[in-house]
Short mmCIF file of C-alpha atoms in Angstrom, two decimals:
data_model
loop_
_atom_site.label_atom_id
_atom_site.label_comp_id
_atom_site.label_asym_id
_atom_site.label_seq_id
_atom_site.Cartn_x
_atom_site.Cartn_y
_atom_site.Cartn_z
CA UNK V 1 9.65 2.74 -6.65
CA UNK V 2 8.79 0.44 -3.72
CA UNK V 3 6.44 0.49 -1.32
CA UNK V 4 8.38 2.41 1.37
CA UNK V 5 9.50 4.65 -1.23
CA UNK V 6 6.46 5.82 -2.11
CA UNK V 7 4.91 6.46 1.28
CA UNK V 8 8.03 8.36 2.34
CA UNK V 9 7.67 10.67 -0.59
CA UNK V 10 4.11 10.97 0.43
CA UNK V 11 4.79 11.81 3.68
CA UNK V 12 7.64 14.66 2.83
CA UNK V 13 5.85 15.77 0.51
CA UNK V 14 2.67 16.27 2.93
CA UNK V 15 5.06 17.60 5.90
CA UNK V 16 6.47 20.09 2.93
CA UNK V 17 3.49 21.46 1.81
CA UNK V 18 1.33 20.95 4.64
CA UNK V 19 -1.14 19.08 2.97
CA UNK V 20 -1.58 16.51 0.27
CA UNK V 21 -4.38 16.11 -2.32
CA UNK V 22 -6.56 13.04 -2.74
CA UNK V 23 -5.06 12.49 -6.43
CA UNK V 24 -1.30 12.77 -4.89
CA UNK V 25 -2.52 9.91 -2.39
CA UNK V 26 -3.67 7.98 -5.60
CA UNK V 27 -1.06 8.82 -7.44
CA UNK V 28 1.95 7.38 -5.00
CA UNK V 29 0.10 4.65 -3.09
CA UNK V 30 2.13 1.24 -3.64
CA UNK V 31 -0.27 -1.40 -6.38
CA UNK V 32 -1.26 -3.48 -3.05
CA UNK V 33 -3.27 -0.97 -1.58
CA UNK V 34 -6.61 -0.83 -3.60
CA UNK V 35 -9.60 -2.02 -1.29
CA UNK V 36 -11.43 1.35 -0.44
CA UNK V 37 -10.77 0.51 3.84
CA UNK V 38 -7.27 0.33 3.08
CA UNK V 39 -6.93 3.64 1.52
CA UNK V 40 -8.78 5.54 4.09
CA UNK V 41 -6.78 3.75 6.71
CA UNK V 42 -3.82 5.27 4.89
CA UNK V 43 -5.93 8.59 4.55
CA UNK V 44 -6.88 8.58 8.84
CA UNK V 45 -3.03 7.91 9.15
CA UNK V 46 -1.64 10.73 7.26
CA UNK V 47 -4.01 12.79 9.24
CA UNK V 48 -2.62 11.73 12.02
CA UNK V 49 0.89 12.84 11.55
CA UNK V 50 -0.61 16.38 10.85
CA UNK V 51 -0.95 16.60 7.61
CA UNK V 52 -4.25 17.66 6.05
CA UNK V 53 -6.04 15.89 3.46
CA UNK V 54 -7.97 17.69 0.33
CA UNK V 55 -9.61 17.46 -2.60
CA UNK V 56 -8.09 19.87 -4.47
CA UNK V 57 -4.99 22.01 -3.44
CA UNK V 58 -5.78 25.11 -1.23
CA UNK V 59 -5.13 28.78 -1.77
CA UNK V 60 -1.74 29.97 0.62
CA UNK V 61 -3.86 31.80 2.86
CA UNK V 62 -6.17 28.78 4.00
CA UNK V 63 -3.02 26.71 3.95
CA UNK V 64 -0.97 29.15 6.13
CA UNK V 65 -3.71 29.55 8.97
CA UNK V 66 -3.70 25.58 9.01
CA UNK V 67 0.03 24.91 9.49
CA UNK V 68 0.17 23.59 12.83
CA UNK V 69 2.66 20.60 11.87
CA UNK V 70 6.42 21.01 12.30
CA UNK V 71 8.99 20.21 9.72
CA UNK V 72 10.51 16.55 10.37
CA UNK V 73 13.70 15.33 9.41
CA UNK V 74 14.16 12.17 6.64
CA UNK V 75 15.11 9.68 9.40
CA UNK V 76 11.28 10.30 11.07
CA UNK V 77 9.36 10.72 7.76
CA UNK V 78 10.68 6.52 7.05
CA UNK V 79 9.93 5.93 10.00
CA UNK V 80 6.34 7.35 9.53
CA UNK V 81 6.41 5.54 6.18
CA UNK V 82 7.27 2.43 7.81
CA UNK V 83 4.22 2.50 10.37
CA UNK V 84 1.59 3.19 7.87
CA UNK V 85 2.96 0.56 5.23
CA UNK V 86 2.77 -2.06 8.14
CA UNK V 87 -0.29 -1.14 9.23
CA UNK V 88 -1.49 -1.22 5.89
CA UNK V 89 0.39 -5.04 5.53
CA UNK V 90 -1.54 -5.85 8.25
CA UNK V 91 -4.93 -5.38 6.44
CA UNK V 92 -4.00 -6.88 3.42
CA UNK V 93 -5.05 -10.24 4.64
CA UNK V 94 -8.36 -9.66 4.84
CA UNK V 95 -10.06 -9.71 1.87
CA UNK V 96 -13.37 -10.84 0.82
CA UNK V 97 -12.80 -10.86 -3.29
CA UNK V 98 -12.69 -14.38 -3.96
CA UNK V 99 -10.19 -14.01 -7.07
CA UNK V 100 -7.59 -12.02 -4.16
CA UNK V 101 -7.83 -14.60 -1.86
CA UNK V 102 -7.72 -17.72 -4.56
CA UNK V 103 -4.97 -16.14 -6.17
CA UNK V 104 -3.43 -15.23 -2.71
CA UNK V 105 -3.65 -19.18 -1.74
CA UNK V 106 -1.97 -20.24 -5.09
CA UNK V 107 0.69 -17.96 -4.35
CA UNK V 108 1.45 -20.13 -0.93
CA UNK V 109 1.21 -23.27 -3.10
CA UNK V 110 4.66 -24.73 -4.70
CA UNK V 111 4.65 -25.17 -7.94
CA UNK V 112 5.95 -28.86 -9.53
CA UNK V 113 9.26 -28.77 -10.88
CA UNK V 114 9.69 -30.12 -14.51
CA UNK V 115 10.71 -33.78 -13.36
CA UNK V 116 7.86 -34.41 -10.90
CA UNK V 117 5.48 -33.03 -14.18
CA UNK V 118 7.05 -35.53 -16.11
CA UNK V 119 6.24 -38.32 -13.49
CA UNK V 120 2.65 -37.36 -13.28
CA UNK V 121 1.90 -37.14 -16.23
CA UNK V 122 3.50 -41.13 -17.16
CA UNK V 123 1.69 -41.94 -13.93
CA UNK V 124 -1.51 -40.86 -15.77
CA UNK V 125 -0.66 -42.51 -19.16
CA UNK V 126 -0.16 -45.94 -17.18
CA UNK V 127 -3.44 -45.71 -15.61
CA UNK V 128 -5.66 -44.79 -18.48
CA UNK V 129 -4.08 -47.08 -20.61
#
């Protein structure tokens, strides 16, 4: 499921039920979004929209004397999804685990195809030679 996916399903899920549960927030957040600001920027953002946040699910009658948020249609819940997952994108580049942002810069870096190995490497057999 990609990204958008999953925060859409989040979102109509949480507009559904009128609120969502910290493990359903786990459970459906895309791989990228793991640095503890992130989530809770994801968290203050499905607030937000209306719907309430949880540890554990409610009982009916708590969740019935919260349910303030109207029902939105598929077109606005991607929308929704869209805002939070490029608000999230925009965190994403900062980062201060060194491995994240080395492997982040080799990911930027092009890699050699097979005939410019090749040359290298005869270019360091001449010299040592």
């Amino acid at each position: 499921m990609n990204p958008q996916s999953q925060m859409k399903y989040l979102i109509l899920k949480g507009k559904e039920q009128g609120y969502l549960t910290y493990a359903e927030i786990n459970d459906h957040l895309p791989d990228d979004i793991v640095e503890t600001e992130m989530v809770e920027d994801v968290i203050q953002m499905i607030n937000d929209m209306g719907i309430q946040v949880f540890d554990e699910a409610p009982d009916e009658d708590e969740i019935l004397l919260n349910d303030d948020a109207a029902k939105e249609d598929d077109d606005t819940a991607t929308e929704e999804a869209m805002a939070v997952l490029s608000a999230v994108d925009a965190n994403i580049g900062r980062t201060t685990d060194p491995v994240r942002m080395y492997m982040r810069e080799m990911g930027s870096v092009e890699l050699l195809s097979r005939k410019e190995e090749i040359a290298i490497a005869k270019r360091i057999e001449r010299s040592s030679h």
